[in-house]
PDB file of C-alpha atoms in Angstrom:
ATOM      1  CA  MET A  50      90.927 157.751 118.715  1.00  0.00           C
ATOM      2  CA  GLU A  51      90.313 154.901 116.271  1.00  0.00           C
ATOM      3  CA  VAL A  52      93.312 152.705 115.459  1.00  0.00           C
ATOM      4  CA  LYS A  53      93.783 152.401 111.697  1.00  0.00           C
ATOM      5  CA  GLN A  54      94.478 149.033 110.048  1.00  0.00           C
ATOM      6  CA  LYS A  55      97.982 148.775 108.612  1.00  0.00           C
ATOM      7  CA  LYS A  56      97.995 148.537 104.830  1.00  0.00           C
ATOM      8  CA  ASN A  57     100.158 145.389 104.584  1.00  0.00           C
ATOM      9  CA  GLU A  58      98.565 143.322 107.311  1.00  0.00           C
ATOM     10  CA  VAL A  59      95.849 140.714 107.659  1.00  0.00           C
ATOM     11  CA  SER A  60      92.696 142.342 109.026  1.00  0.00           C
ATOM     12  CA  GLU A  61      91.961 141.935 112.696  1.00  0.00           C
ATOM     13  CA  GLU A  62      88.607 140.363 111.895  1.00  0.00           C
ATOM     14  CA  ALA A  63      90.299 137.748 109.686  1.00  0.00           C
ATOM     15  CA  LYS A  64      92.849 136.987 112.403  1.00  0.00           C
ATOM     16  CA  GLU A  65      90.053 136.399 114.889  1.00  0.00           C
ATOM     17  CA  LYS A  66      88.093 134.084 112.588  1.00  0.00           C
ATOM     18  CA  ILE A  67      91.112 132.075 111.447  1.00  0.00           C
ATOM     19  CA  SER A  68      92.504 131.733 114.980  1.00  0.00           C
ATOM     20  CA  GLU A  69      89.107 130.750 116.354  1.00  0.00           C
ATOM     21  CA  ARG A  70      88.537 128.023 113.760  1.00  0.00           C
ATOM     22  CA  LEU A  71      92.026 126.535 113.956  1.00  0.00           C
ATOM     23  CA  SER A  72      91.906 126.471 117.759  1.00  0.00           C
ATOM     24  CA  ASN A  73      89.242 123.742 117.487  1.00  0.00           C
ATOM     25  CA  VAL A  74      91.184 121.621 114.989  1.00  0.00           C
ATOM     26  CA  GLU A  75      92.831 118.612 116.623  1.00  0.00           C
ATOM     27  CA  ASN A  76      96.390 117.336 116.143  1.00  0.00           C
ATOM     28  CA  LEU A  77      97.903 120.524 114.723  1.00  0.00           C
ATOM     29  CA  TRP A  78     101.656 120.851 115.170  1.00  0.00           C
ATOM     30  CA  PHE A  79     103.160 123.174 117.757  1.00  0.00           C
ATOM     31  CA  PRO A  80     106.820 123.834 118.622  1.00  0.00           C
ATOM     32  CA  ARG A  81     108.040 121.883 121.639  1.00  0.00           C
ATOM     33  CA  ALA A  82     108.304 125.059 123.723  1.00  0.00           C
ATOM     34  CA  GLN A  83     104.595 125.795 123.178  1.00  0.00           C
ATOM     35  CA  GLN A  84     103.150 122.292 123.517  1.00  0.00           C
ATOM     36  CA  SER A  85     102.545 122.610 127.261  1.00  0.00           C
ATOM     37  CA  THR A  86     100.598 125.847 126.730  1.00  0.00           C
ATOM     38  CA  ALA A  87      98.541 124.637 123.759  1.00  0.00           C
ATOM     39  CA  THR A  88      96.230 122.160 125.451  1.00  0.00           C
ATOM     40  CA  LEU A  89      93.117 124.359 125.583  1.00  0.00           C
ATOM     41  CA  PRO A  90      91.360 125.961 122.580  1.00  0.00           C
ATOM     42  CA  SER A  91      91.749 129.409 124.138  1.00  0.00           C
ATOM     43  CA  GLN A  92      95.498 128.861 124.473  1.00  0.00           C
ATOM     44  CA  ARG A  93      95.819 127.661 120.896  1.00  0.00           C
ATOM     45  CA  LYS A  94      93.808 130.644 119.642  1.00  0.00           C
ATOM     46  CA  SER A  95      96.195 133.022 121.379  1.00  0.00           C
ATOM     47  CA  ILE A  96      99.195 131.284 119.785  1.00  0.00           C
ATOM     48  CA  PHE A  97      97.673 131.457 116.298  1.00  0.00           C
ATOM     49  CA  HIS A  98      96.686 135.107 116.664  1.00  0.00           C
ATOM     50  CA  SER A  99     100.133 136.078 117.915  1.00  0.00           C
ATOM     51  CA  LEU A 100     101.901 134.288 115.072  1.00  0.00           C
ATOM     52  CA  LEU A 101      99.568 135.806 112.459  1.00  0.00           C
ATOM     53  CA  THR A 102     100.461 139.255 113.722  1.00  0.00           C
ATOM     54  CA  ARG A 103     104.178 138.676 114.235  1.00  0.00           C
ATOM     55  CA  ASP A 104     105.145 136.489 111.233  1.00  0.00           C
ATOM     56  CA  PRO A 105     102.376 135.666 108.674  1.00  0.00           C
ATOM     57  CA  SER A 106     104.892 133.930 106.393  1.00  0.00           C
ATOM     58  CA  LEU A 107     105.800 131.436 109.124  1.00  0.00           C
ATOM     59  CA  PHE A 108     102.104 131.020 109.893  1.00  0.00           C
ATOM     60  CA  LEU A 109     101.439 130.010 106.263  1.00  0.00           C
ATOM     61  CA  GLU A 110     104.379 127.614 106.339  1.00  0.00           C
ATOM     62  CA  ARG A 111     103.091 125.837 109.456  1.00  0.00           C
ATOM     63  CA  TYR A 112      99.319 125.991 109.064  1.00  0.00           C
ATOM     64  CA  GLY A 113      98.621 127.124 105.507  1.00  0.00           C
ATOM     65  CA  SER A 114      97.552 123.625 104.436  1.00  0.00           C
ATOM     66  CA  ASN A 115      94.715 123.835 106.981  1.00  0.00           C
ATOM     67  CA  LEU A 116      93.275 127.058 105.547  1.00  0.00           C
ATOM     68  CA  THR A 117      90.386 127.317 103.101  1.00  0.00           C
ATOM     69  CA  SER A 118      90.601 129.176  99.792  1.00  0.00           C
ATOM     70  CA  THR A 119      88.527 132.009 101.301  1.00  0.00           C
ATOM     71  CA  GLU A 120      90.923 132.325 104.225  1.00  0.00           C
ATOM     72  CA  LEU A 121      93.889 132.450 101.864  1.00  0.00           C
ATOM     73  CA  THR A 122      92.454 135.515 100.147  1.00  0.00           C
ATOM     74  CA  GLU A 123      92.922 137.402 103.422  1.00  0.00           C
ATOM     75  CA  PHE A 124      96.667 137.280 102.762  1.00  0.00           C
ATOM     76  CA  GLU A 125      96.392 139.009  99.366  1.00  0.00           C
ATOM     77  CA  THR A 126      97.403 142.323 100.908  1.00  0.00           C
ATOM     78  CA  LEU A 127     100.774 140.749 101.741  1.00  0.00           C
ATOM     79  CA  LYS A 128     101.562 139.084  98.414  1.00  0.00           C
ATOM     80  CA  GLU A 129     104.233 141.654  97.592  1.00  0.00           C
ATOM     81  CA  ASP A 130     106.329 139.814 100.139  1.00  0.00           C
ATOM     82  CA  TYR A 131     108.235 137.119  98.204  1.00  0.00           C
ATOM     83  CA  GLU A 132     107.897 134.382 100.833  1.00  0.00           C
ATOM     84  CA  ILE A 133     104.200 134.982 101.405  1.00  0.00           C
ATOM     85  CA  ASN A 134     103.506 135.038  97.667  1.00  0.00           C
ATOM     86  CA  TRP A 135     105.415 131.757  97.265  1.00  0.00           C
ATOM     87  CA  HIS A 136     103.356 130.107 100.019  1.00  0.00           C
ATOM     88  CA  LEU A 137     100.086 131.408  98.542  1.00  0.00           C
ATOM     89  CA  THR A 138     100.965 130.078  95.074  1.00  0.00           C
ATOM     90  CA  ARG A 139     101.895 126.671  96.476  1.00  0.00           C
ATOM     91  CA  LEU A 140      98.798 126.371  98.660  1.00  0.00           C
ATOM     92  CA  ARG A 141      96.443 127.429  95.863  1.00  0.00           C
ATOM     93  CA  SER A 142      97.978 124.853  93.537  1.00  0.00           C
ATOM     94  CA  VAL A 143      97.001 122.216  96.097  1.00  0.00           C
ATOM     95  CA  LEU A 144      93.453 123.510  96.547  1.00  0.00           C
ATOM     96  CA  THR A 145      92.711 124.236  92.869  1.00  0.00           C
ATOM     97  CA  PRO A 146      95.419 122.612  90.748  1.00  0.00           C
ATOM     98  CA  THR A 147      95.641 123.238  87.009  1.00  0.00           C
ATOM     99  CA  THR A 148      95.624 120.408  84.469  1.00  0.00           C
ATOM    100  CA  GLU A 149      99.387 120.615  84.128  1.00  0.00           C
ATOM    101  CA  GLU A 150      99.848 120.547  87.895  1.00  0.00           C
ATOM    102  CA  LEU A 151      97.608 117.479  88.153  1.00  0.00           C
ATOM    103  CA  ARG A 152      99.616 115.731  85.438  1.00  0.00           C
ATOM    104  CA  ARG A 153     102.906 116.610  87.108  1.00  0.00           C
ATOM    105  CA  LYS A 154     101.597 115.480  90.488  1.00  0.00           C
ATOM    106  CA  ALA A 155     100.490 112.146  89.002  1.00  0.00           C
ATOM    107  CA  VAL A 156     103.954 111.602  87.506  1.00  0.00           C
ATOM    108  CA  VAL A 157     105.625 112.397  90.823  1.00  0.00           C
ATOM    109  CA  ALA A 158     103.296 110.018  92.696  1.00  0.00           C
ATOM    110  CA  LYS A 159     103.942 107.268  90.146  1.00  0.00           C
ATOM    111  CA  ASN A 160     107.711 107.644  90.488  1.00  0.00           C
ATOM    112  CA  ARG A 161     107.504 107.648  94.273  1.00  0.00           C
ATOM    113  CA  ARG A 162     105.413 104.483  94.281  1.00  0.00           C
ATOM    114  CA  ARG A 163     107.924 102.794  92.005  1.00  0.00           C
ATOM    115  CA  ALA A 164     110.745 103.880  94.295  1.00  0.00           C
ATOM    116  CA  TYR A 165     108.828 102.485  97.271  1.00  0.00           C
ATOM    117  CA  LEU A 166     108.195  99.286  95.293  1.00  0.00           C
ATOM    118  CA  ASP A 167     111.948  98.843  94.836  1.00  0.00           C
ATOM    119  CA  ARG A 168     112.353  99.355  98.571  1.00  0.00           C
ATOM    120  CA  LEU A 169     109.760  96.657  99.313  1.00  0.00           C
ATOM    121  CA  ILE A 170     111.395  94.232  96.881  1.00  0.00           C
ATOM    122  CA  VAL A 171     114.774  94.699  98.556  1.00  0.00           C
ATOM    123  CA  GLY A 172     113.122  94.218 101.952  1.00  0.00           C
ATOM    124  CA  GLY A 173     112.004  90.759 100.836  1.00  0.00           C
ATOM    125  CA  VAL A 174     108.885  90.543 103.024  1.00  0.00           C
ATOM    126  CA  TYR A 175     105.982  92.314 101.315  1.00  0.00           C
ATOM    127  CA  PHE A 176     106.478  90.467  98.028  1.00  0.00           C
ATOM    128  CA  SER A 177     107.418  87.113  99.528  1.00  0.00           C
ATOM    129  CA  GLU A 178     105.205  84.233  98.398  1.00  0.00           C
ATOM    130  CA  GLU A 179     103.568  83.808 101.809  1.00  0.00           C
ATOM    131  CA  ALA A 180     102.766  87.526 102.165  1.00  0.00           C
ATOM    132  CA  MET A 181     101.329  87.746  98.640  1.00  0.00           C
ATOM    133  CA  ARG A 182      99.313  84.556  99.190  1.00  0.00           C
ATOM    134  CA  GLU A 183      97.815  86.039 102.331  1.00  0.00           C
ATOM    135  CA  ARG A 184      96.760  89.192 100.428  1.00  0.00           C
ATOM    136  CA  GLU A 185      95.501  87.450  97.268  1.00  0.00           C
ATOM    137  CA  ALA A 186      94.789  83.838  98.222  1.00  0.00           C
ATOM    138  CA  TYR A 187      92.697  82.864  95.185  1.00  0.00           C
ATOM    139  CA  LEU A 188      95.005  84.511  92.647  1.00  0.00           C
ATOM    140  CA  HIS A 189      97.951  82.638  94.170  1.00  0.00           C
ATOM    141  CA  TYR A 190      95.967  79.386  94.075  1.00  0.00           C
ATOM    142  CA  GLU A 191      95.160  79.781  90.374  1.00  0.00           C
ATOM    143  CA  TYR A 192      98.745  80.556  89.386  1.00  0.00           C
ATOM    144  CA  VAL A 193     100.799  78.250  91.604  1.00  0.00           C
ATOM    145  CA  GLY A 194      98.852  76.976  94.615  1.00  0.00           C
ATOM    146  CA  LYS A 195      96.940  74.244  92.797  1.00  0.00           C
ATOM    147  CA  PHE A 196     100.242  72.760  91.616  1.00  0.00           C
ATOM    148  CA  GLN A 197     101.843  72.711  95.067  1.00  0.00           C
ATOM    149  CA  ASP A 198     101.584  70.205  97.912  1.00  0.00           C
ATOM    150  CA  ARG A 199      98.779  71.769  99.931  1.00  0.00           C
ATOM    151  CA  PHE A 200      99.072  69.292 102.792  1.00  0.00           C
ATOM    152  CA  GLY A 201     102.748  70.117 103.252  1.00  0.00           C
ATOM    153  CA  ARG A 202     101.741  73.551 104.532  1.00  0.00           C
ATOM    154  CA  ARG A 203     100.041  71.904 107.525  1.00  0.00           C
ATOM    155  CA  MET A 204     103.021  69.762 108.489  1.00  0.00           C
ATOM    156  CA  ALA A 205     105.178  70.661 111.478  1.00  0.00           C
ATOM    157  CA  ARG A 206     108.479  72.234 110.480  1.00  0.00           C
ATOM    158  CA  PRO A 207     111.885  71.368 111.945  1.00  0.00           C
ATOM    159  CA  GLY A 208     112.472  73.236 115.187  1.00  0.00           C
ATOM    160  CA  GLU A 209     108.958  74.706 115.196  1.00  0.00           C
ATOM    161  CA  ARG A 210     107.045  74.819 118.463  1.00  0.00           C
ATOM    162  CA  TRP A 211     103.706  73.022 118.554  1.00  0.00           C
ATOM    163  CA  SER A 212     101.877  76.258 119.364  1.00  0.00           C
ATOM    164  CA  ASP A 213     103.378  77.860 116.242  1.00  0.00           C
ATOM    165  CA  THR A 214     102.287  74.879 114.169  1.00  0.00           C
ATOM    166  CA  LEU A 215      98.719  75.195 115.447  1.00  0.00           C
ATOM    167  CA  LEU A 216      98.724  78.937 114.763  1.00  0.00           C
ATOM    168  CA  ARG A 217      99.980  78.359 111.228  1.00  0.00           C
ATOM    169  CA  ARG A 218      97.263  75.751 110.660  1.00  0.00           C
ATOM    170  CA  CYS A 219      94.624  78.236 111.788  1.00  0.00           C
ATOM    171  CA  GLU A 220      96.022  80.824 109.385  1.00  0.00           C
ATOM    172  CA  GLU A 221      96.005  78.217 106.621  1.00  0.00           C
ATOM    173  CA  ALA A 222      92.352  77.430 107.348  1.00  0.00           C
ATOM    174  CA  VAL A 223      91.510  81.125 106.933  1.00  0.00           C
ATOM    175  CA  ILE A 224      93.291  81.250 103.567  1.00  0.00           C
ATOM    176  CA  VAL A 225      91.539  78.084 102.361  1.00  0.00           C
ATOM    177  CA  ALA A 226      88.208  79.621 103.392  1.00  0.00           C
ATOM    178  CA  LYS A 227      89.041  82.708 101.304  1.00  0.00           C
ATOM    179  CA  ILE A 228      89.804  80.550  98.273  1.00  0.00           C
ATOM    180  CA  ARG A 229      86.596  78.563  98.705  1.00  0.00           C
ATOM    181  CA  GLY A 230      84.575  81.736  99.069  1.00  0.00           C
ATOM    182  CA  GLU A 231      85.952  83.082  95.797  1.00  0.00           C
ATOM    183  CA  GLN A 232      85.384  79.746  94.048  1.00  0.00           C
ATOM    184  CA  GLU A 233      81.774  79.769  95.206  1.00  0.00           C
ATOM    185  CA  ARG A 234      81.331  83.393  94.116  1.00  0.00           C
ATOM    186  CA  ILE A 235      82.507  82.797  90.551  1.00  0.00           C
ATOM    187  CA  GLY A 236      80.580  79.522  90.199  1.00  0.00           C
ATOM    188  CA  VAL A 237      83.319  76.876  90.329  1.00  0.00           C
ATOM    189  CA  PRO A 238      81.748  73.371  90.637  1.00  0.00           C
ATOM    190  CA  ARG A 239      81.691  72.261  94.251  1.00  0.00           C
ATOM    191  CA  SER A 240      83.669  69.119  93.473  1.00  0.00           C
ATOM    192  CA  GLU A 241      86.551  71.307  92.241  1.00  0.00           C
ATOM    193  CA  TRP A 242      86.762  73.453  95.362  1.00  0.00           C
ATOM    194  CA  ILE A 243      90.022  73.367  97.237  1.00  0.00           C
ATOM    195  CA  GLY A 244      89.872  70.584  99.823  1.00  0.00           C
ATOM    196  CA  ASN A 245      87.122  68.697  97.953  1.00  0.00           C
ATOM    197  CA  GLU A 246      89.494  66.466  95.997  1.00  0.00           C
ATOM    198  CA  GLY A 247      88.193  63.424  97.882  1.00  0.00           C
ATOM    199  CA  LEU A 248      84.608  64.341  97.006  1.00  0.00           C
ATOM    200  CA  GLN A 249      85.411  64.341  93.315  1.00  0.00           C
ATOM    201  CA  GLU A 250      87.242  61.022  93.645  1.00  0.00           C
ATOM    202  CA  GLU A 251      84.190  59.484  95.335  1.00  0.00           C
ATOM    203  CA  GLU A 252      81.934  60.744  92.548  1.00  0.00           C
ATOM    204  CA  GLU A 253      84.275  59.337  89.905  1.00  0.00           C
ATOM    205  CA  GLU A 254      84.459  56.000  91.752  1.00  0.00           C
ATOM    206  CA  GLU A 255      80.662  55.813  91.985  1.00  0.00           C
ATOM    207  CA  GLU A 256      80.386  56.485  88.253  1.00  0.00           C
ATOM    208  CA  GLU A 257      82.910  53.723  87.550  1.00  0.00           C
ATOM    209  CA  GLU A 258      81.014  51.264  89.756  1.00  0.00           C
ATOM    210  CA  GLU A 259      77.747  52.086  87.988  1.00  0.00           C
ATOM    211  CA  GLU A 260      79.389  51.510  84.607  1.00  0.00           C
ATOM    212  CA  GLU A 261      80.836  48.197  85.822  1.00  0.00           C
ATOM    213  CA  GLU A 262      77.433  47.043  87.090  1.00  0.00           C
ATOM    214  CA  GLU A 263      75.853  47.873  83.742  1.00  0.00           C
ATOM    215  CA  GLU A 264      78.584  45.948  81.913  1.00  0.00           C
ATOM    216  CA  ASP A 265      78.141  42.947  84.246  1.00  0.00           C
ATOM    217  CA  ASP A 266      74.387  42.953  83.572  1.00  0.00           C
ATOM    218  CA  ASP A 267      75.067  42.962  79.827  1.00  0.00           C
ATOM    219  CA  ASP A 268      77.477  40.017  80.191  1.00  0.00           C
ATOM    220  CA  VAL A 269      74.867  38.015  82.123  1.00  0.00           C
ATOM    221  CA  GLU A 270      72.257  38.589  79.426  1.00  0.00           C
ATOM    222  CA  LYS A 271      74.674  37.469  76.708  1.00  0.00           C
ATOM    223  CA  ASP A 272      75.647  34.319  78.637  1.00  0.00           C
ATOM    224  CA  GLU A 273      71.992  33.280  78.870  1.00  0.00           C
ATOM    225  CA  THR A 274      71.608  33.313  75.074  1.00  0.00           C
ATOM    226  CA  VAL A 275      74.637  31.193  74.125  1.00  0.00           C
ATOM    227  CA  GLU A 276      75.589  27.581  74.846  1.00  0.00           C
ATOM    228  CA  GLN A 277      77.522  27.113  78.011  1.00  0.00           C
ATOM    229  CA  ILE A 278      81.064  25.936  77.288  1.00  0.00           C
ATOM    230  CA  HIS A 279      83.199  24.530  80.025  1.00  0.00           C
ATOM    231  CA  VAL A 280      86.378  26.512  80.470  1.00  0.00           C
ATOM    232  CA  PRO A 281      88.983  25.530  83.053  1.00  0.00           C
ATOM    233  CA  GLN A 282      88.823  27.986  85.900  1.00  0.00           C
ATOM    234  CA  PRO A 283      92.008  29.646  87.020  1.00  0.00           C
ATOM    235  CA  ASP A 284      93.330  29.074  90.491  1.00  0.00           C
ATOM    236  CA  VAL A 285      91.418  31.286  92.921  1.00  0.00           C
ATOM    237  CA  SER A 286      94.597  31.663  94.922  1.00  0.00           C
ATOM    238  CA  ASP A 287      95.663  34.475  92.513  1.00  0.00           C
ATOM    239  CA  ASN A 288      94.131  36.985  94.998  1.00  0.00           C
ATOM    240  CA  GLY A 289      91.044  37.581  92.848  1.00  0.00           C
ATOM    241  CA  THR A 290      92.829  39.033  89.816  1.00  0.00           C
ATOM    242  CA  SER A 291      90.583  36.979  87.465  1.00  0.00           C
ATOM    243  CA  ASP A 292      87.561  39.066  88.487  1.00  0.00           C
ATOM    244  CA  PRO A 293      86.665  41.023  85.276  1.00  0.00           C
ATOM    245  CA  ALA A 294      85.229  43.926  87.224  1.00  0.00           C
ATOM    246  CA  ARG A 295      88.336  44.108  89.379  1.00  0.00           C
ATOM    247  CA  MET A 296      90.622  43.916  86.333  1.00  0.00           C
ATOM    248  CA  ARG A 297      88.730  46.700  84.552  1.00  0.00           C
ATOM    249  CA  HIS A 298      88.930  48.763  87.744  1.00  0.00           C
ATOM    250  CA  ASP A 299      92.694  48.229  87.941  1.00  0.00           C
ATOM    251  CA  VAL A 300      93.235  49.189  84.286  1.00  0.00           C
ATOM    252  CA  THR A 301      91.109  52.267  84.700  1.00  0.00           C
ATOM    253  CA  ASN A 302      93.281  53.274  87.627  1.00  0.00           C
ATOM    254  CA  ASN A 303      96.557  52.582  85.765  1.00  0.00           C
ATOM    255  CA  GLY A 304      97.318  49.435  87.661  1.00  0.00           C
ATOM    256  CA  THR A 305      96.406  50.623  91.149  1.00  0.00           C
ATOM    257  CA  SER A 306      93.214  50.084  93.051  1.00  0.00           C
ATOM    258  CA  ASP A 307      93.666  53.301  95.074  1.00  0.00           C
ATOM    259  CA  PRO A 308      91.290  55.912  93.631  1.00  0.00           C
ATOM    260  CA  ALA A 309      93.044  58.678  95.547  1.00  0.00           C
ATOM    261  CA  ARG A 310      96.250  57.953  93.660  1.00  0.00           C
ATOM    262  CA  ALA A 311      94.443  57.480  90.356  1.00  0.00           C
ATOM    263  CA  ARG A 312      93.486  61.151  90.152  1.00  0.00           C
ATOM    264  CA  GLN A 313      96.531  63.388  90.121  1.00  0.00           C
ATOM    265  CA  ASP A 314      96.536  67.164  89.790  1.00  0.00           C
ATOM    266  CA  PRO A 315      98.416  68.458  86.755  1.00  0.00           C
ATOM    267  CA  THR A 316     102.114  68.585  87.536  1.00  0.00           C
ATOM    268  CA  LEU A 317     104.550  71.229  86.364  1.00  0.00           C
ATOM    269  CA  SER A 318     108.292  71.208  86.012  1.00  0.00           C
ATOM    270  CA  SER A 319     110.272  73.449  88.330  1.00  0.00           C
ATOM    271  CA  GLU A 320     110.908  75.817  85.415  1.00  0.00           C
ATOM    272  CA  GLU A 321     107.196  76.070  84.588  1.00  0.00           C
ATOM    273  CA  LEU A 322     106.287  76.604  88.240  1.00  0.00           C
ATOM    274  CA  GLU A 323     108.927  79.318  88.551  1.00  0.00           C
ATOM    275  CA  ASP A 324     107.575  81.023  85.433  1.00  0.00           C
ATOM    276  CA  ARG A 325     104.036  81.047  86.844  1.00  0.00           C
ATOM    277  CA  MET A 326     105.367  82.379  90.147  1.00  0.00           C
ATOM    278  CA  ASN A 327     107.092  85.213  88.296  1.00  0.00           C
ATOM    279  CA  GLN A 328     103.829  86.038  86.510  1.00  0.00           C
ATOM    280  CA  PHE A 329     101.964  86.095  89.814  1.00  0.00           C
ATOM    281  CA  THR A 330     104.607  88.345  91.392  1.00  0.00           C
ATOM    282  CA  TYR A 331     104.476  90.749  88.437  1.00  0.00           C
ATOM    283  CA  ILE A 332     100.687  91.043  88.767  1.00  0.00           C
ATOM    284  CA  MET A 333     100.992  91.745  92.498  1.00  0.00           C
ATOM    285  CA  GLN A 334     103.584  94.458  91.850  1.00  0.00           C
ATOM    286  CA  GLN A 335     101.346  96.106  89.254  1.00  0.00           C
ATOM    287  CA  LYS A 336      98.440  96.020  91.706  1.00  0.00           C
ATOM    288  CA  PHE A 337     100.611  97.890  94.182  1.00  0.00           C
ATOM    289  CA  LEU A 338     101.594 100.552  91.632  1.00  0.00           C
ATOM    290  CA  LEU A 339      97.958 101.058  90.593  1.00  0.00           C
ATOM    291  CA  GLY A 340      96.915 101.772  94.169  1.00  0.00           C
ATOM    292  CA  GLU A 341      94.967  98.557  94.743  1.00  0.00           C
ATOM    293  CA  ASP A 342      96.821  97.686  97.963  1.00  0.00           C
ATOM    294  CA  HIS A 343      95.183 100.486  99.950  1.00  0.00           C
ATOM    295  CA  GLU A 344      94.167  97.994 102.663  1.00  0.00           C
ATOM    296  CA  HIS A 345      97.825  97.200 103.328  1.00  0.00           C
ATOM    297  CA  VAL A 346      99.783 100.426 102.643  1.00  0.00           C
ATOM    298  CA  ASP A 347      99.213 104.168 103.119  1.00  0.00           C
ATOM    299  CA  TYR A 348      99.372 105.608  99.588  1.00  0.00           C
ATOM    300  CA  THR A 349      98.920 109.184 100.832  1.00  0.00           C
ATOM    301  CA  LYS A 350     102.091 108.864 102.871  1.00  0.00           C
ATOM    302  CA  ILE A 351     103.987 107.320  99.951  1.00  0.00           C
ATOM    303  CA  ASP A 352     102.795 109.851  97.361  1.00  0.00           C
ATOM    304  CA  ASN A 353     103.822 112.766  99.618  1.00  0.00           C
ATOM    305  CA  ASP A 354     107.174 111.337 100.721  1.00  0.00           C
ATOM    306  CA  GLU A 355     109.762 113.661  99.176  1.00  0.00           C
ATOM    307  CA  THR A 356     112.630 111.449 100.348  1.00  0.00           C
ATOM    308  CA  LEU A 357     111.605 108.922  97.699  1.00  0.00           C
ATOM    309  CA  ASP A 358     112.666 111.436  95.037  1.00  0.00           C
ATOM    310  CA  ASP A 359     116.272 110.758  96.070  1.00  0.00           C
ATOM    311  CA  HIS A 360     115.880 107.291  94.571  1.00  0.00           C
ATOM    312  CA  TRP A 361     115.326 108.718  91.096  1.00  0.00           C
ATOM    313  CA  GLN A 362     118.101 111.273  91.553  1.00  0.00           C
ATOM    314  CA  ARG A 363     120.520 108.421  92.218  1.00  0.00           C
ATOM    315  CA  GLU A 364     119.148 106.541  89.204  1.00  0.00           C
ATOM    316  CA  ALA A 365     119.628 109.631  87.023  1.00  0.00           C
ATOM    317  CA  ASN A 366     123.218 110.030  88.244  1.00  0.00           C
ATOM    318  CA  ILE A 367     123.982 106.378  87.497  1.00  0.00           C
ATOM    319  CA  ASP A 368     122.492 106.682  84.000  1.00  0.00           C
ATOM    320  CA  ALA A 369     124.524 109.841  83.365  1.00  0.00           C
ATOM    321  CA  GLU A 370     127.722 108.085  84.452  1.00  0.00           C
ATOM    322  CA  GLU A 371     126.995 105.089  82.228  1.00  0.00           C
ATOM    323  CA  ARG A 372     126.362 107.339  79.226  1.00  0.00           C
ATOM    324  CA  TYR A 373     129.576 109.268  79.963  1.00  0.00           C
ATOM    325  CA  PHE A 374     131.745 106.154  80.019  1.00  0.00           C
ATOM    326  CA  ALA A 375     129.893 104.692  77.026  1.00  0.00           C
ATOM    327  CA  ASP A 376     130.797 107.777  74.977  1.00  0.00           C
ATOM    328  CA  ASP A 377     134.456 107.292  75.868  1.00  0.00           C
TER     329      ASP A 377
END
C-alpha cells in the first residue's frame, strides 16, 4: 500500500535533496551533543533529514540562511504555521530584499559602524597616531609627518631593549618605503622625496657655487678694464672672512656656512600641528565609516553584530532623559 504524503509537510524528495546538499557544506553548526556524530557527510545528512521531519521551524532557524530561494519554496505548504512563516519572510528578505529593506539595512549598518567606531576610539589603539601612520603612511606624512622630527623615530627610547629598537627601525624603513613609493607614483620630484633632504641641499649648494664662480669671473673682467688702485689689505688672520665668495655664501646661509642648517622644513606651532593632526584623524575615521578599512577590519562581522544596537539604545535613553530634565 502506497504511503500518502502528509498535506502540511515538506516532500520526501525535497528532504532528500536538501539534506544531501547540506551534508557536503563545511563548517555548519551542530549542537554539542551531535558534534561527535556529524563528522561524515552521511551522518550529517541523517541529522538534517531527521530535523526536517521532526521540527522544520527549528531547521529553518539553524540552517535557513544556507538554503536557496528554490529550496525555501518547499516550505510553502507549512507557511500557515506562524514560526515557519516568520522564518520564510525573514530569509526571503535577505535573498531578495526590497528597496525599503535595503535602505533600512544600510541605515542599520551605518549605525553599527559608528557604534564600533566609538568603541575603537575609547580603546585608544586603532586610531592612535602610530597605528594610523602604519595604515596610511603617505597621508600622515602630508598632514603632520613632514613637520615632525623624522630622525627622532629612529632613536633608542628610555628603557627600550636594543632588539626592540632594531625592530622599530625596520618597521620605520618599511613606512618610509611606502611614502617614497607613493611620492614616485604621483610624480613628486626626486629631490623632495622623504630622506632625500641632503640631495636637495647638495643641488642647492652646487647652484650657489656655480653662481659664485660666474660672479667671480665677472669681477675679474671688470678689474682688467680699470686702473689698479692700491687698497690696504686686511689682516689675513681674520680666518678668511674677507673672501667675497665666502661672505656671500655666509649671507646666503643666514650667517652659517652649514648648508644642512640653511634649509629648514616649514615649522608649525603646537596648535597648528594639533589642528592638522585632528584633520588627519577625522579623515581616517571617515575612511573607516565608508568601508575603506576592509584590509584591517571585518565589516561583515560589524554590520551583522546586533549587540552594537545597544549602543544606540543607550544613546536614545540618555537623550530622552536630557530632554525630560530640560523640559522641567
